[in-house]
mmCIF file of C-alpha atoms in Angstrom:
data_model
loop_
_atom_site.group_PDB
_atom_site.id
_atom_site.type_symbol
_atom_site.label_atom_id
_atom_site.label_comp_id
_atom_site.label_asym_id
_atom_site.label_seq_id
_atom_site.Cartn_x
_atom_site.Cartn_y
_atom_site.Cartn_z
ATOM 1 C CA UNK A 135 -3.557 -12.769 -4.195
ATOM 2 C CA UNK A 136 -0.174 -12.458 -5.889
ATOM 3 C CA UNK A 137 2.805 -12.214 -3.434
ATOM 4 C CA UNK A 138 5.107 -9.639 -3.806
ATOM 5 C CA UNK A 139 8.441 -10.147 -1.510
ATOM 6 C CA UNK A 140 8.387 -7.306 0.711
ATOM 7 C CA UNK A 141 10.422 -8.948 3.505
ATOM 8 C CA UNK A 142 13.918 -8.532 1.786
ATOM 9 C CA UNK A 143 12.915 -4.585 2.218
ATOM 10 C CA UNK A 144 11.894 -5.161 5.111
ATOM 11 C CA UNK A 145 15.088 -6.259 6.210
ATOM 12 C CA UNK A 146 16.879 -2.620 4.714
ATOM 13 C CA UNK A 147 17.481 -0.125 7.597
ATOM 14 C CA UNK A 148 15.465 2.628 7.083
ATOM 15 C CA UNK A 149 14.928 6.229 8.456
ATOM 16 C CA UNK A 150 11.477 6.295 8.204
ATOM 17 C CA UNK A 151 10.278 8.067 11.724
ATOM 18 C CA UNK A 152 7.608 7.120 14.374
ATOM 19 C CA UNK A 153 5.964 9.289 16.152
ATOM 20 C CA UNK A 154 3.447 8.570 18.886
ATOM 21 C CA UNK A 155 -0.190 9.499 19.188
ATOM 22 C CA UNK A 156 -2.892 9.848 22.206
ATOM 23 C CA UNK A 157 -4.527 6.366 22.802
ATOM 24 C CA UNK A 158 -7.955 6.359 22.484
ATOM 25 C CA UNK A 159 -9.973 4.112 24.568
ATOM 26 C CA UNK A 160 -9.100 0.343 23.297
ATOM 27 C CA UNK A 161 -11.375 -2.815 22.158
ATOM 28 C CA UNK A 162 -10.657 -6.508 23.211
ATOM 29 C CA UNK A 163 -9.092 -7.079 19.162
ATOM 30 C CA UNK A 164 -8.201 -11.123 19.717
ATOM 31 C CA UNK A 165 -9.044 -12.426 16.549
ATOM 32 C CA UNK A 166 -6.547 -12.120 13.720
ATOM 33 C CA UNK A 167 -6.796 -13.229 9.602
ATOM 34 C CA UNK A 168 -3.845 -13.042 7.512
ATOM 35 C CA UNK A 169 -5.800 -13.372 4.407
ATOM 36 C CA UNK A 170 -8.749 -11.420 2.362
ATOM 37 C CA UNK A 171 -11.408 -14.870 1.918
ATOM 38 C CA UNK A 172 -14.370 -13.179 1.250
ATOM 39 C CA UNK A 173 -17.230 -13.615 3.744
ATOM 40 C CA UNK A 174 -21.072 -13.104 3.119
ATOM 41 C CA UNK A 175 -22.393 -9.440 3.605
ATOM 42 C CA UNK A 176 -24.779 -9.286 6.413
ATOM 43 C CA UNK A 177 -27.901 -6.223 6.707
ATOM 44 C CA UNK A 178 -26.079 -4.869 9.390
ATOM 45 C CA UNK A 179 -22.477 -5.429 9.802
ATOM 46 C CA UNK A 180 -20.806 -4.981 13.034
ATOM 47 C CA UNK A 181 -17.173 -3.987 13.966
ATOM 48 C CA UNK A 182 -14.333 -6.601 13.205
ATOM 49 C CA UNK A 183 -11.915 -8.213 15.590
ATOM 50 C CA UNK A 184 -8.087 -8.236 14.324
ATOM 51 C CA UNK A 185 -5.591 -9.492 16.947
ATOM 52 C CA UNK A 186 -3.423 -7.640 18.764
ATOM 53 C CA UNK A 187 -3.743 -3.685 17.767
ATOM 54 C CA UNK A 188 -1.300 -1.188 18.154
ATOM 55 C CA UNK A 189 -3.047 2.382 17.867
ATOM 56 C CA UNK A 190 -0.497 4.504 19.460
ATOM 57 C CA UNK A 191 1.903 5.122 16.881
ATOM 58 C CA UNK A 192 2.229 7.240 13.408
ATOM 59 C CA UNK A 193 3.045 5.300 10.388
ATOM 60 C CA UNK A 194 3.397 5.601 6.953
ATOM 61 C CA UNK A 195 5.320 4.657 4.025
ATOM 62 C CA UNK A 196 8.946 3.147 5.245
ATOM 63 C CA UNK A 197 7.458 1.985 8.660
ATOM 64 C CA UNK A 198 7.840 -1.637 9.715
ATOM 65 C CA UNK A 199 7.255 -3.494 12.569
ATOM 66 C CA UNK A 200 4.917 -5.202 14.717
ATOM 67 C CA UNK A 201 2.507 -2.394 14.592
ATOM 68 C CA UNK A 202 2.265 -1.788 10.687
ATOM 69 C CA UNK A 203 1.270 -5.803 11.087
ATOM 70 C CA UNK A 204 -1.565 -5.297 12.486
ATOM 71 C CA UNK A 205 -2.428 -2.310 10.521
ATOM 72 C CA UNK A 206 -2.282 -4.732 7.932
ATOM 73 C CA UNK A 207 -4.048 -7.446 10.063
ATOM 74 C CA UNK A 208 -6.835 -5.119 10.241
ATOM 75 C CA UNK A 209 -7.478 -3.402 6.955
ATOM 76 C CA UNK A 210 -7.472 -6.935 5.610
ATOM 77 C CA UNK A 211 -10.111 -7.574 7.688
ATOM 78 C CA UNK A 212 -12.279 -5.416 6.633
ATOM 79 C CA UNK A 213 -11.005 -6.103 3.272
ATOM 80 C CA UNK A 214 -9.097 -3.298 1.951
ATOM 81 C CA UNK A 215 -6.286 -4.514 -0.228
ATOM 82 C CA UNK A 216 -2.883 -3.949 1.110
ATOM 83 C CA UNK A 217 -0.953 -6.641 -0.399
ATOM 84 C CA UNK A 218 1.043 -9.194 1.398
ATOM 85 C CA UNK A 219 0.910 -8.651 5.558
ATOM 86 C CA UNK A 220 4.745 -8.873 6.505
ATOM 87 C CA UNK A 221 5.010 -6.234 8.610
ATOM 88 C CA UNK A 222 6.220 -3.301 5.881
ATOM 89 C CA UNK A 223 4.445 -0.055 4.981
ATOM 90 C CA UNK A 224 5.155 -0.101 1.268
ATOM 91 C CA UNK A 225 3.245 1.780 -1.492
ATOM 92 C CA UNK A 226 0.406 -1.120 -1.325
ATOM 93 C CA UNK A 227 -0.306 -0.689 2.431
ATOM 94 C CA UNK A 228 -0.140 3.136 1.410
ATOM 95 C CA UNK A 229 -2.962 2.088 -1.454
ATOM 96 C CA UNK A 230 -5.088 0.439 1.284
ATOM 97 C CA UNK A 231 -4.999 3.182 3.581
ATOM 98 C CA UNK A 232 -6.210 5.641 1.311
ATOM 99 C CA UNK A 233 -8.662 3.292 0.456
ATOM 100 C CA UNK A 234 -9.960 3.121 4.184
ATOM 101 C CA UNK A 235 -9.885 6.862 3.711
ATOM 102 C CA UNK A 236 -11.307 7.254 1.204
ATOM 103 C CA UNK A 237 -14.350 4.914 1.917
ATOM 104 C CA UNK A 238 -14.560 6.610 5.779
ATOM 105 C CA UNK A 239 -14.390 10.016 4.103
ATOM 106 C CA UNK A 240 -11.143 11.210 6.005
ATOM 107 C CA UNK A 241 -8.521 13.450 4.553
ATOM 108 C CA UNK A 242 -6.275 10.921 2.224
ATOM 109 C CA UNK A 243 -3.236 11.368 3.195
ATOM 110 C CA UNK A 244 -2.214 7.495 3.157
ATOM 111 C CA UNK A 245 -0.408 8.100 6.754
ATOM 112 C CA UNK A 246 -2.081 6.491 9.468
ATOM 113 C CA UNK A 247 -2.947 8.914 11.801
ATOM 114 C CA UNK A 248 -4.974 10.146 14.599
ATOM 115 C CA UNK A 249 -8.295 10.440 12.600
ATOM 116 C CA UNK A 250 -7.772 7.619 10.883
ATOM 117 C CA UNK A 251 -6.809 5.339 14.166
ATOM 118 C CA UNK A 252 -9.680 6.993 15.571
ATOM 119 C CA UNK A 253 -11.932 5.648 12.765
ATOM 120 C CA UNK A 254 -10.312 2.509 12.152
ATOM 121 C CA UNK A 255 -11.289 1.639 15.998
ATOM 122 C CA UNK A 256 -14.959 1.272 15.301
ATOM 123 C CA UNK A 257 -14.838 0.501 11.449
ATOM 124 C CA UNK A 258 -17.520 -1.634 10.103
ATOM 125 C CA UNK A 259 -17.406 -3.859 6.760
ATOM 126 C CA UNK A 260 -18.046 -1.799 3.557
ATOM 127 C CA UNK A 261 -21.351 -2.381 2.039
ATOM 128 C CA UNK A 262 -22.698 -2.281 -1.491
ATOM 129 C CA UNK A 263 -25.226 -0.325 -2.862
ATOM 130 C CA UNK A 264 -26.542 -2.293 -5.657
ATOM 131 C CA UNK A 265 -27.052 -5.875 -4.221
ATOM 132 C CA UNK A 266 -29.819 -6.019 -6.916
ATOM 133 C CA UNK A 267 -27.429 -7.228 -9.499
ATOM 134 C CA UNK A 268 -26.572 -9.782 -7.704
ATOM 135 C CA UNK A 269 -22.826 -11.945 -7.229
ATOM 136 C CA UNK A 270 -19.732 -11.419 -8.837
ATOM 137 C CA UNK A 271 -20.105 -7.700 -9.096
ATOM 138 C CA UNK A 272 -17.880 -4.355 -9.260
ATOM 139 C CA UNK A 273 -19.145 -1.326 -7.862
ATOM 140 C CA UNK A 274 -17.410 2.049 -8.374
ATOM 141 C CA UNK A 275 -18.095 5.056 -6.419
ATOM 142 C CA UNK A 276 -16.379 7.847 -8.685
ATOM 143 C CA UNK A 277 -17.223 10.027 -4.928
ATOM 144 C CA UNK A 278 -15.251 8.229 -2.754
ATOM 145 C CA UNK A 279 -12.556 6.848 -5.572
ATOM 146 C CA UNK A 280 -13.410 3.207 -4.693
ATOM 147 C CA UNK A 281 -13.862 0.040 -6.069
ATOM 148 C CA UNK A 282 -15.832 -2.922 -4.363
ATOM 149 C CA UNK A 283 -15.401 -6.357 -5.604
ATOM 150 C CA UNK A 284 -18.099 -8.833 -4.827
ATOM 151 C CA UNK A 285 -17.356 -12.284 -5.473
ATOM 152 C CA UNK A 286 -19.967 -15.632 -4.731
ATOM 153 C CA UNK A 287 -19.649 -15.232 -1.205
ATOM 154 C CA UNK A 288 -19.970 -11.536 -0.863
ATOM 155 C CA UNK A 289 -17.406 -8.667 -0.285
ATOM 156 C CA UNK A 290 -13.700 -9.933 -1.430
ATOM 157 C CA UNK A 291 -11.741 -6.494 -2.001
ATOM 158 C CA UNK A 292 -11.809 -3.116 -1.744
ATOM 159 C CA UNK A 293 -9.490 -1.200 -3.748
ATOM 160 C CA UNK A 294 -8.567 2.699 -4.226
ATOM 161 C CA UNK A 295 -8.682 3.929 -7.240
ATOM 162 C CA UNK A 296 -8.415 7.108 -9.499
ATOM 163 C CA UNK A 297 -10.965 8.200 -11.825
ATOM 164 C CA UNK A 298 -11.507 10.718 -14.519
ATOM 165 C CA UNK A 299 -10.687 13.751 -13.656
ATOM 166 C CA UNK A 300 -13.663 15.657 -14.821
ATOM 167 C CA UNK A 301 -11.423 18.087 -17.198
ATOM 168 C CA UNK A 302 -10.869 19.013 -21.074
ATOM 169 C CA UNK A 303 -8.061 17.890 -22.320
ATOM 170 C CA UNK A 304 -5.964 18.169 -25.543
ATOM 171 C CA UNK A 305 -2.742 15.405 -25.706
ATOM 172 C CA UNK A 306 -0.553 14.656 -28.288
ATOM 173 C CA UNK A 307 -1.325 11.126 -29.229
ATOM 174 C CA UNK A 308 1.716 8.293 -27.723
ATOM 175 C CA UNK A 309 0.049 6.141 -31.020
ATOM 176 C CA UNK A 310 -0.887 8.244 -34.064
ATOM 177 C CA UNK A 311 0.922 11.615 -33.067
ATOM 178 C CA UNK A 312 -2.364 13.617 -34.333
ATOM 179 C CA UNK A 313 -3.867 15.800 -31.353
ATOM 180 C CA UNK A 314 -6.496 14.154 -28.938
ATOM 181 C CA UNK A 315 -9.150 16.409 -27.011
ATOM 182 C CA UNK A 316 -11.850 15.229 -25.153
ATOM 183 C CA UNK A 317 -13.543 15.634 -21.583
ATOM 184 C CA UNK A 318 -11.763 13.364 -19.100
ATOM 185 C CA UNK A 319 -14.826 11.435 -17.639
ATOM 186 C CA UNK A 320 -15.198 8.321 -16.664
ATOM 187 C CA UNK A 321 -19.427 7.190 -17.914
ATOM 188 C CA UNK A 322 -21.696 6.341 -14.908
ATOM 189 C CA UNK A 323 -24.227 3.563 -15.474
ATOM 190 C CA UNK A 324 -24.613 -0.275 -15.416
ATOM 191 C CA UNK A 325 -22.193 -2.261 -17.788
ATOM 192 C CA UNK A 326 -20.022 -5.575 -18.683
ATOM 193 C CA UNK A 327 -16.855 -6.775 -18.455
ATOM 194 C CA UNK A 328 -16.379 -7.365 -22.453
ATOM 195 C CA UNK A 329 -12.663 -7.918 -23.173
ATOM 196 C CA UNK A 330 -9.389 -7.795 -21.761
ATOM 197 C CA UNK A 331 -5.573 -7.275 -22.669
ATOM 198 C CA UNK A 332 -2.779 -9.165 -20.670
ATOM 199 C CA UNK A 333 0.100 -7.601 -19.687
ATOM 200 C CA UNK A 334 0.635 -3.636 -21.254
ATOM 201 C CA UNK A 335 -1.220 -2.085 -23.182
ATOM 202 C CA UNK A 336 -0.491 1.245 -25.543
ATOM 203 C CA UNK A 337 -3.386 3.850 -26.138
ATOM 204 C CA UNK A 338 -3.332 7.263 -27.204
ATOM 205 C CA UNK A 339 -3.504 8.736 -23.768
ATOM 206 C CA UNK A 340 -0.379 6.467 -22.259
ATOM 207 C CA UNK A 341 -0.071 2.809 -21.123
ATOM 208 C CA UNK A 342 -2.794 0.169 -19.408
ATOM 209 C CA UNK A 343 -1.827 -2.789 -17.709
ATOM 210 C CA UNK A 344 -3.976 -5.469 -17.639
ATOM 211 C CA UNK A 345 -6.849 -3.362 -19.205
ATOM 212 C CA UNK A 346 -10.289 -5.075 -18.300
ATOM 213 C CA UNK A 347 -13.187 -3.081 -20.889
ATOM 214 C CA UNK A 348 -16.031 -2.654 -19.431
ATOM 215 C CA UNK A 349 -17.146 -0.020 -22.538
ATOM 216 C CA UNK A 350 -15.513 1.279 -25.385
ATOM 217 C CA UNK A 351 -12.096 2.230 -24.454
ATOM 218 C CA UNK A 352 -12.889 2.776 -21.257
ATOM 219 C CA UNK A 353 -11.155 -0.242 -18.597
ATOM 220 C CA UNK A 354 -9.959 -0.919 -15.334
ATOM 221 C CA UNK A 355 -6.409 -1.295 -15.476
ATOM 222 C CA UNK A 356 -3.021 -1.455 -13.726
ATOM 223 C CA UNK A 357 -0.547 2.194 -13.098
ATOM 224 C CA UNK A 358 2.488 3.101 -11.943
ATOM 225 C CA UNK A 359 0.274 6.119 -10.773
ATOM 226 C CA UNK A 360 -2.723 5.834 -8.352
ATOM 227 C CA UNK A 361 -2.944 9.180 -6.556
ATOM 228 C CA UNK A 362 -5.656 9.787 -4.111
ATOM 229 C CA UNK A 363 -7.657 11.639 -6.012
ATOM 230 C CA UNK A 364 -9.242 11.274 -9.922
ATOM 231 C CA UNK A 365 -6.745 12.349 -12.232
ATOM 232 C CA UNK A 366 -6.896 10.151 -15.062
ATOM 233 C CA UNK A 367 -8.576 10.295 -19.085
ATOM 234 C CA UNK A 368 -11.913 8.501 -18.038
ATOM 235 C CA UNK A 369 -10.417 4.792 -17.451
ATOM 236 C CA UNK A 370 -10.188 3.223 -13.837
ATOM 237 C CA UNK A 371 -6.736 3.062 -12.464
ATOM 238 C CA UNK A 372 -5.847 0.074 -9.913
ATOM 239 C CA UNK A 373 -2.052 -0.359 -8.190
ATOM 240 C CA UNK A 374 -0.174 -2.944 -10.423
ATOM 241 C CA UNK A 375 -0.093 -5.185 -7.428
ATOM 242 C CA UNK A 376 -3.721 -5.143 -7.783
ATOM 243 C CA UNK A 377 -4.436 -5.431 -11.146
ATOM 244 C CA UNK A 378 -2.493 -8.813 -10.579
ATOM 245 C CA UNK A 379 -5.309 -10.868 -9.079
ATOM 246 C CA UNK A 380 -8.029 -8.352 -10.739
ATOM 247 C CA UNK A 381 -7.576 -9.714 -14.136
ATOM 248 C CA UNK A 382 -7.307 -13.478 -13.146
ATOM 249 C CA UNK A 383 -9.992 -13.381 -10.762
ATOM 250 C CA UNK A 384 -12.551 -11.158 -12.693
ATOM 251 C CA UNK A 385 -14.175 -13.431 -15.553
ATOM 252 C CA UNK A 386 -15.479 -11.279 -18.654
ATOM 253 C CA UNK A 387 -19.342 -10.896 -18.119
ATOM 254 C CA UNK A 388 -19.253 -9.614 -14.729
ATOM 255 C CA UNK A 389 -21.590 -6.732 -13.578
ATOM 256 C CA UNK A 390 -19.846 -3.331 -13.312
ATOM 257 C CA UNK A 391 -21.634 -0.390 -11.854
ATOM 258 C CA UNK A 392 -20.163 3.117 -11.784
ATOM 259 C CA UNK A 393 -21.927 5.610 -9.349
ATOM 260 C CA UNK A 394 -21.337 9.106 -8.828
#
């Protein structure tokens, strides 16, 4: 994983509030990882232990402390990518949150709260649905705005995303000038990973970092601008901080399967 310093801003005063919530009944949590090694994916997984929990509190985006820790602790557990684990709710820990929510089929707010403490309690490892084409692999459910990555060992990452958003467009083009239309979908099938582009990338519909194709134009890439929900041409949008690692640990050839 690439580490991005969060502990200078973690170090900034902040106003960020914290409330408290109900405590639901608690699990012995003693084990604790710091890091997302992928593990092999077993028929039927069972819930993960992640150290020390704290499940009493709200937090989002500004929090810091011993509890957002082992928020982190924990969502890295069950491998949902929230960057480096120092202790700070940043926009990454906000990306793996809505992840978990997303994948549990909560509300995505990217705050964790009651339901999502609630569900987080008894939270199993996310499975694939396509084991059939074997390891590596990417699997994208366009319903739940989700991407697994499967490396030799089994599950590695889990990482929100935002998809196409379904809708007719017409744009100016950034490149030519001339007027684009088209249907903003992103195509459901099995595919490749054919080609790549380091670093940015200009199309006619705006900018791709760290584009991986998988067909045509149509790649997982780096934004500024991962909202909850699909929003984008067709392409599959990743958090910078994850389209990092993406492109150096995804090798072109690797399976990609886009589900609906």
């Amino acid at each position: 994983m690439v580490s991005v310093d969060k502990a200078n801003a973690s170090k900034q005063q902040t106003s960020a509030h914290v409330d408290t919530l109900p405590s639901p009944s608690t699990t012995d949590l003693s084990k604790s990882r710091t890091t997302p090694s992928a593990i092999s994916i077993v028929a039927t997984p069972t819930p993960l232990d992640s150290g020390p929990f704290f499940p009493s509190k709200i937090l989002k985006v500004g929090s810091r402390g011993e509890a957002v820790l082992a928020l982190e602790k924990r969502l890295t557990e069950l491998r949902y990518d929230v960057g480096v684990i120092d202790g700070f709710y940043d926009q990454q820990t906000w990306q793996g949150v809505v992840a978990f929510q997303k994948y549990a089929r909560l509300k995505r707010t990217g705050t964790y709260n009651l339901e999502t403490q609630k569900a987080l309690h008894v939270a199993m490892l996310p499975e694939g649905l396509h084991p059939e084409l074997g390891l590596p692999r990417i699997e994208i459910d366009l319903t739940r705005q989700v991407l697994l990555f499967f490396d030799e060992q089994g599950l590695d990452r889990v990482i929100a995303v935002s998809t196409g958003s379904n809708r007719k467009y017409c744009e100016i083009s950034k490149k030519s000038g001339k007027q684009v239309c088209g249907v903003a979908r992103t195509p459901q099938g099995k595919f490749r990973i054919q080609r790549r582009i380091s670093g940015w990338r200009e199309s006619d519909l705006g900018k791709l970092y760290n584009p991986l194709y998988f067909i045509d134009g149509y790649a997982i890439h780096g934004s500024p601008s991962v909202p909850a929900y699909n929003v984008s041409h067709g392409c599959v949008r990743i958090s910078i901080e994850s389209s990092l690692w993406f492109y150096d640990t995804i090798k072109n050839g690797t399976p990609v399967i886009v589900i609906g």
